[in-house]
Amino acid sequence: MSDTHTTKGISQNGTNSRSGVKTSEKSSKVKEVLEDYRLAVISREVSYLGRKETLTGKAKFGIFGDGKELPQIAMAKQFKEGDFRSGYYRDQTFMLAIGELTVRQFFAQLYAHPDTKADPNSGGRQMNAHFSTHSLNRDGSWKDLTSQKNSSPDISPTAGQMSRLLGLAEASKVYRNEEVLNEDRFKKFSNNGNEIAWGTIGDASTSEGVFWETVNAAGVLQVPMVLSVWDDGYGISVPRKLQTTKASISEALSGMQRTSKKEGIEILTVKGWDYSGLLDTYEKAEEIARNEHIPVLIHVQEVTQPQGHSTSGSHERYKSDERLEWEDKYCCVSQMRKWILKEGYVDARELDDIEEEAKQHVKSEQKAAWKAFTGEIKAEQNQVVEILDKMISASANAKALKAIKREMNVPTVTLRRHVMTGVRKALRVTRNENLKSRQELLNWLDDSKKENYNRYHSHLYSESDDSPLNVPVVEPIYSDNAEEVDGRILLRDNFDKLFEKYPEVLVFGEDSGKLGDVNKGLEGLQDKFGDIRVADTGIREATILGQGIGLALRGLRPITEIQYLDYLLYCFQGLSDDLATLHYRSAGYQKAPVIVRTRGHRLEGIWHTGSPMGMIINGIRGVHVCVPRNLTEAAGMYNTLLRGDDPALVIEPLNAYRLKEKIPDNLGEFTVPLGIPNIIREGTDITIVSYGSTLNICKFVLSELEQVDISAELIDVRTLLPFDRNQLIVDSLKKTNRILFVDEDVPGGASAYMMQKVLQEQDGYFYLDSEPTCLTAKAHRGAYGSDGDYFSKPNAEDIFEAVYEIMNEANPAKYPAIY
């Protein structure tokens, strides 16, 4: 990237072209101070001009890092190659300082320029100030992360960046302590674990639970993390005294301060306007975290926010005149100017020159970003106008086409959507005309749709050769005398093979280590592979998931255990907002192939009986959702996923751990294809579609249906995301012309999702001879006890009668009503 410290009028060799004074003639300290001041002013001007661009309508929304320039410059000085940032949307100065952002790129993101060359952070997919570096090459292969400065992809949800920070820091501990990771192929991820994970957060956001989870877990794990809290006294309009105990996060956390006798975290405080104090504090924090491998929290106090929270409102509405006067006085940029003059480094005229040059530089780069953004759209608009002119000259609807052409030129800022609207309206108006120019416009639209797919829709899932959808199918191989074992033994032995095969695999969760998980699917593996690769955690689902995300971002393959499906709700925000969107929002330049392992379905009682599959599949698009019916299938799914590079959720059926299954000879090798259903039993009268534990009940009912001469075809969907990629279910429906969807989600949940997929997307509607039916659980959670399960979720009798009722409607003579 270009040198962000170079501004208009300042040459690469350090000569100030206006004053004629060579910076090289000054002391190195003075040179460094002036460069830092120059950068602080540039960043402040970016904030000022960015706000203007937003309020004049060129951008949709603006949020900026004004007031935090000096602490971020101090932090950047200690940020080394291989380090990772997990920050939030105030960190523009930091990104400029480490050379991973230019002024032009900042404005490109502000305008939502959908081009990763213009906006390498997200290709216009994220609003401004959401930063990300490139961990991947365009083909999806890993770059050398140790030779670059890294930032994980930012998210907007308050404190959402915290849980991921924990995993980024823990990765250094793993790489430092696991000898199996000394192979050359892992050298691109870590230099003996010497990397620090740097986190940033606003003071008000420390009220969120995930912040406390992260700080507590970091103290327990003792990982190299430096967490900066920017404290400007407010959370939008709510003052600090209503946010934090003792109105101070460092005082509130003081009980976690490490001592000579007990481990904990190091807590440092510093003023946000104190340039020299900030330099000393961050130097100390870096030395502690990198050398001692422990977490450090820096409470950066007395930070200002000159323009308020964002462009959505004014802070004058809730700040007193006295507060506003204080903020003006203690603005870190003006305080640094005063300090420079007091130290006698340069005179006021030279600082004036730096400020003016910085302003002109920012303005020039903003104009270049705007020209690049609008130029692409204008070129497309010109192409369309040229075609429209041809249509106008030949169409009977010339008047309407002229109006469409005029409408395209009305907006003050022409966007791509305005051009596309005009094209689609023109095609609508001329739908009854056979014009050569109309076909030309259709061709333009087809080409544009392909380009817009890449701009706005690509990389929800992996598009690399390593996608799990490309993993070849390897069937389980059984000896003639294959042993039948409890399902959990099969799963445990498969994990054993995977841990031997992949040194980068590790698993952690509540009771996963010493106990070997609550169902003993990991029994004995901690003794064999150690307590880093098979680890226990506290009861803290949000940061268990966050550990997984951070570890995966650094090249490891974590399996994060959420003990029961119900507990997924504790980490669902991270699953939905962070993991599911990570590959997409980085435009395919970062990946976190976490496997989330949990267990569920059919357990009795309100708090363990939930199967909120509709909520899950609609909330985590971007994550594969696997719903195996037994543990052989589950093992095959783990084998597939570890050969791929996408994140996934695997929900093991709770009632399968003690059921007998034959153990395959090729443990760790056989695979289950994602999105390819399995026909459990062929039939001719009706198709039954299900998954997980309910599928097994459907299987039990098949023999009872045969007794009344009903031939049912039973299909296990295996995965809900992806769903039936080869449209096997509609092929079954073409044969049977009747279909029943069965699951234990609430009405309108995953069964409705499956119905929509088959009837609408697969055109199954055209092959129906009977009304399609969904059989689900009741709207409430399952009541306690076996009777509660029977009356709350689909049972064998419910399934039999649902099938029979469909057949009764089709042929009442053969299948007379039961009731």
CSV table of N, CA and C in Angstrom, one decimal, residues 346-404:
chain,number,residue,atom,x,y,z
A,346,VAL,N,9.6,22.8,16.7
A,346,VAL,CA,9.4,23.6,15.5
A,346,VAL,C,8.6,24.8,15.9
A,347,ASP,N,8.5,25.8,15.0
A,347,ASP,CA,7.7,26.9,15.3
A,347,ASP,C,6.3,26.7,14.7
A,348,ALA,N,5.4,27.6,15.1
A,348,ALA,CA,4.0,27.5,14.7
A,348,ALA,C,3.8,27.5,13.2
A,349,ARG,N,4.7,28.2,12.5
A,349,ARG,CA,4.5,28.3,11.0
A,349,ARG,C,4.7,26.9,10.3
A,350,GLU,N,5.6,26.2,10.8
A,350,GLU,CA,5.8,24.8,10.2
A,350,GLU,C,4.7,23.9,10.5
A,351,LEU,N,4.1,24.0,11.7
A,351,LEU,CA,2.9,23.2,12.0
A,351,LEU,C,1.7,23.7,11.2
A,352,ASP,N,1.6,25.0,11.0
A,352,ASP,CA,0.6,25.5,10.1
A,352,ASP,C,0.7,24.9,8.7
A,353,ASP,N,2.0,24.8,8.2
A,353,ASP,CA,2.2,24.2,6.9
A,353,ASP,C,1.8,22.7,6.8
A,354,ILE,N,2.2,22.0,7.9
A,354,ILE,CA,1.8,20.6,7.9
A,354,ILE,C,0.3,20.4,7.9
A,355,GLU,N,-0.4,21.3,8.7
A,355,GLU,CA,-1.9,21.2,8.7
A,355,GLU,C,-2.5,21.5,7.4
A,356,GLU,N,-2.0,22.5,6.7
A,356,GLU,CA,-2.6,22.9,5.4
A,356,GLU,C,-2.3,21.8,4.4
A,357,GLU,N,-1.1,21.3,4.4
A,357,GLU,CA,-0.8,20.2,3.4
A,357,GLU,C,-1.6,19.0,3.7
A,358,ALA,N,-1.8,18.7,4.9
A,358,ALA,CA,-2.6,17.5,5.3
A,358,ALA,C,-4.1,17.7,4.7
A,359,LYS,N,-4.6,18.9,5.0
A,359,LYS,CA,-6.0,19.2,4.5
A,359,LYS,C,-6.1,19.0,3.0
A,360,GLN,N,-5.1,19.6,2.2
A,360,GLN,CA,-5.1,19.5,0.8
A,360,GLN,C,-4.9,18.0,0.3
A,361,HIS,N,-4.1,17.3,1.0
A,361,HIS,CA,-3.9,15.9,0.7
A,361,HIS,C,-5.2,15.1,0.8
A,362,VAL,N,-5.9,15.3,1.9
A,362,VAL,CA,-7.1,14.6,2.2
A,362,VAL,C,-8.2,14.9,1.1
A,363,LYS,N,-8.3,16.2,0.8
A,363,LYS,CA,-9.2,16.7,-0.2
A,363,LYS,C,-8.9,16.1,-1.5
A,364,SER,N,-7.7,16.0,-1.9
A,364,SER,CA,-7.3,15.5,-3.2
A,364,SER,C,-7.6,14.0,-3.3
A,365,GLU,N,-7.3,13.3,-2.2
A,365,GLU,CA,-7.6,11.8,-2.2
A,365,GLU,C,-9.1,11.5,-2.2
A,366,GLN,N,-9.8,12.4,-1.5
A,366,GLN,CA,-11.3,12.2,-1.5
A,366,GLN,C,-11.8,12.4,-2.9
A,367,LYS,N,-11.4,13.4,-3.6
A,367,LYS,CA,-11.8,13.7,-5.0
A,367,LYS,C,-11.5,12.5,-5.9
A,368,ALA,N,-10.3,11.9,-5.7
A,368,ALA,CA,-9.9,10.8,-6.5
A,368,ALA,C,-10.8,9.6,-6.3
A,369,ALA,N,-11.1,9.4,-5.0
A,369,ALA,CA,-12.0,8.3,-4.7
A,369,ALA,C,-13.4,8.4,-5.3
A,370,TRP,N,-13.9,9.7,-5.2
A,370,TRP,CA,-15.2,10.0,-5.7
A,370,TRP,C,-15.2,9.8,-7.3
A,371,LYS,N,-14.2,10.3,-7.9
A,371,LYS,CA,-14.1,10.2,-9.4
A,371,LYS,C,-14.1,8.7,-9.8
A,372,ALA,N,-13.3,7.9,-9.1
A,372,ALA,CA,-13.2,6.5,-9.4
A,372,ALA,C,-14.5,5.8,-9.2
A,373,PHE,N,-15.2,6.1,-8.1
A,373,PHE,CA,-16.5,5.5,-7.8
A,373,PHE,C,-17.6,5.9,-8.8
A,374,THR,N,-17.7,7.2,-9.1
A,374,THR,CA,-18.8,7.6,-10.0
A,374,THR,C,-18.4,7.4,-11.4
A,375,GLY,N,-17.1,7.3,-11.7
A,375,GLY,CA,-16.7,7.1,-13.1
A,375,GLY,C,-17.2,5.8,-13.7
A,376,GLU,N,-17.1,4.7,-12.8
A,376,GLU,CA,-17.5,3.4,-13.3
A,376,GLU,C,-19.0,3.4,-13.6
A,377,ILE,N,-19.8,4.1,-12.7
A,377,ILE,CA,-21.2,4.1,-12.9
A,377,ILE,C,-21.6,4.9,-14.1
A,378,LYS,N,-20.9,6.1,-14.2
A,378,LYS,CA,-21.2,6.9,-15.4
A,378,LYS,C,-20.9,6.2,-16.7
A,379,ALA,N,-19.9,5.4,-16.7
A,379,ALA,CA,-19.6,4.6,-17.9
A,379,ALA,C,-20.7,3.7,-18.2
A,380,GLU,N,-21.3,3.0,-17.2
A,380,GLU,CA,-22.4,2.1,-17.4
A,380,GLU,C,-23.6,2.9,-17.9
A,381,GLN,N,-23.8,4.0,-17.3
A,381,GLN,CA,-25.0,4.9,-17.6
A,381,GLN,C,-24.9,5.3,-19.1
A,382,ASN,N,-23.7,5.6,-19.5
A,382,ASN,CA,-23.5,6.1,-20.9
A,382,ASN,C,-23.8,4.9,-21.9
A,383,GLN,N,-23.4,3.7,-21.5
A,383,GLN,CA,-23.7,2.6,-22.4
A,383,GLN,C,-25.2,2.4,-22.5
A,384,VAL,N,-25.9,2.5,-21.4
A,384,VAL,CA,-27.4,2.3,-21.4
A,384,VAL,C,-28.0,3.4,-22.2
A,385,VAL,N,-27.6,4.6,-22.0
A,385,VAL,CA,-28.2,5.8,-22.7
A,385,VAL,C,-28.0,5.6,-24.2
A,386,GLU,N,-26.9,5.1,-24.6
A,386,GLU,CA,-26.6,4.9,-26.0
A,386,GLU,C,-27.6,3.9,-26.6
A,387,ILE,N,-27.9,2.8,-25.8
A,387,ILE,CA,-28.8,1.8,-26.3
A,387,ILE,C,-30.2,2.4,-26.3
A,388,LEU,N,-30.6,3.1,-25.2
A,388,LEU,CA,-31.9,3.7,-25.1
A,388,LEU,C,-32.2,4.6,-26.3
A,389,ASP,N,-31.2,5.4,-26.7
A,389,ASP,CA,-31.4,6.3,-27.9
A,389,ASP,C,-31.8,5.5,-29.1
A,390,LYS,N,-31.2,4.4,-29.3
A,390,LYS,CA,-31.5,3.5,-30.4
A,390,LYS,C,-32.9,3.0,-30.3
A,391,MET,N,-33.3,2.6,-29.1
A,391,MET,CA,-34.7,2.1,-28.9
A,391,MET,C,-35.7,3.2,-29.1
A,392,ILE,N,-35.4,4.4,-28.6
A,392,ILE,CA,-36.3,5.6,-28.8
A,392,ILE,C,-36.6,5.8,-30.3
A,393,SER,N,-35.5,5.7,-31.1
A,393,SER,CA,-35.7,6.0,-32.5
A,393,SER,C,-36.5,5.0,-33.2
A,394,ALA,N,-36.6,3.8,-32.6
A,394,ALA,CA,-37.3,2.7,-33.3
A,394,ALA,C,-38.6,2.2,-32.6
A,395,SER,N,-38.9,2.7,-31.4
A,395,SER,CA,-39.9,2.1,-30.6
A,395,SER,C,-41.2,2.9,-30.7
A,396,ALA,N,-42.3,2.2,-30.7
A,396,ALA,CA,-43.6,2.8,-30.6
A,396,ALA,C,-43.9,3.4,-29.2
A,397,ASN,N,-43.0,3.1,-28.3
A,397,ASN,CA,-43.1,3.6,-26.9
A,397,ASN,C,-42.0,4.7,-26.6
A,398,ALA,N,-41.7,5.5,-27.6
A,398,ALA,CA,-40.6,6.4,-27.5
A,398,ALA,C,-40.8,7.4,-26.4
A,399,LYS,N,-42.1,7.9,-26.2
A,399,LYS,CA,-42.3,8.8,-25.2
A,399,LYS,C,-42.0,8.3,-23.8
A,400,ALA,N,-42.4,7.1,-23.5
A,400,ALA,CA,-42.2,6.4,-22.2
A,400,ALA,C,-40.7,6.2,-22.0
A,401,LEU,N,-40.0,5.8,-23.1
A,401,LEU,CA,-38.5,5.6,-23.0
A,401,LEU,C,-37.8,6.9,-22.7
A,402,LYS,N,-38.2,8.0,-23.3
A,402,LYS,CA,-37.6,9.3,-23.1
A,402,LYS,C,-37.8,9.7,-21.6
A,403,ALA,N,-38.9,9.4,-21.0
A,403,ALA,CA,-39.2,9.7,-19.6
A,403,ALA,C,-38.2,8.8,-18.7
A,404,ILE,N,-38.0,7.6,-19.1
A,404,ILE,CA,-37.1,6.7,-18.4
A,404,ILE,C,-35.7,7.2,-18.4
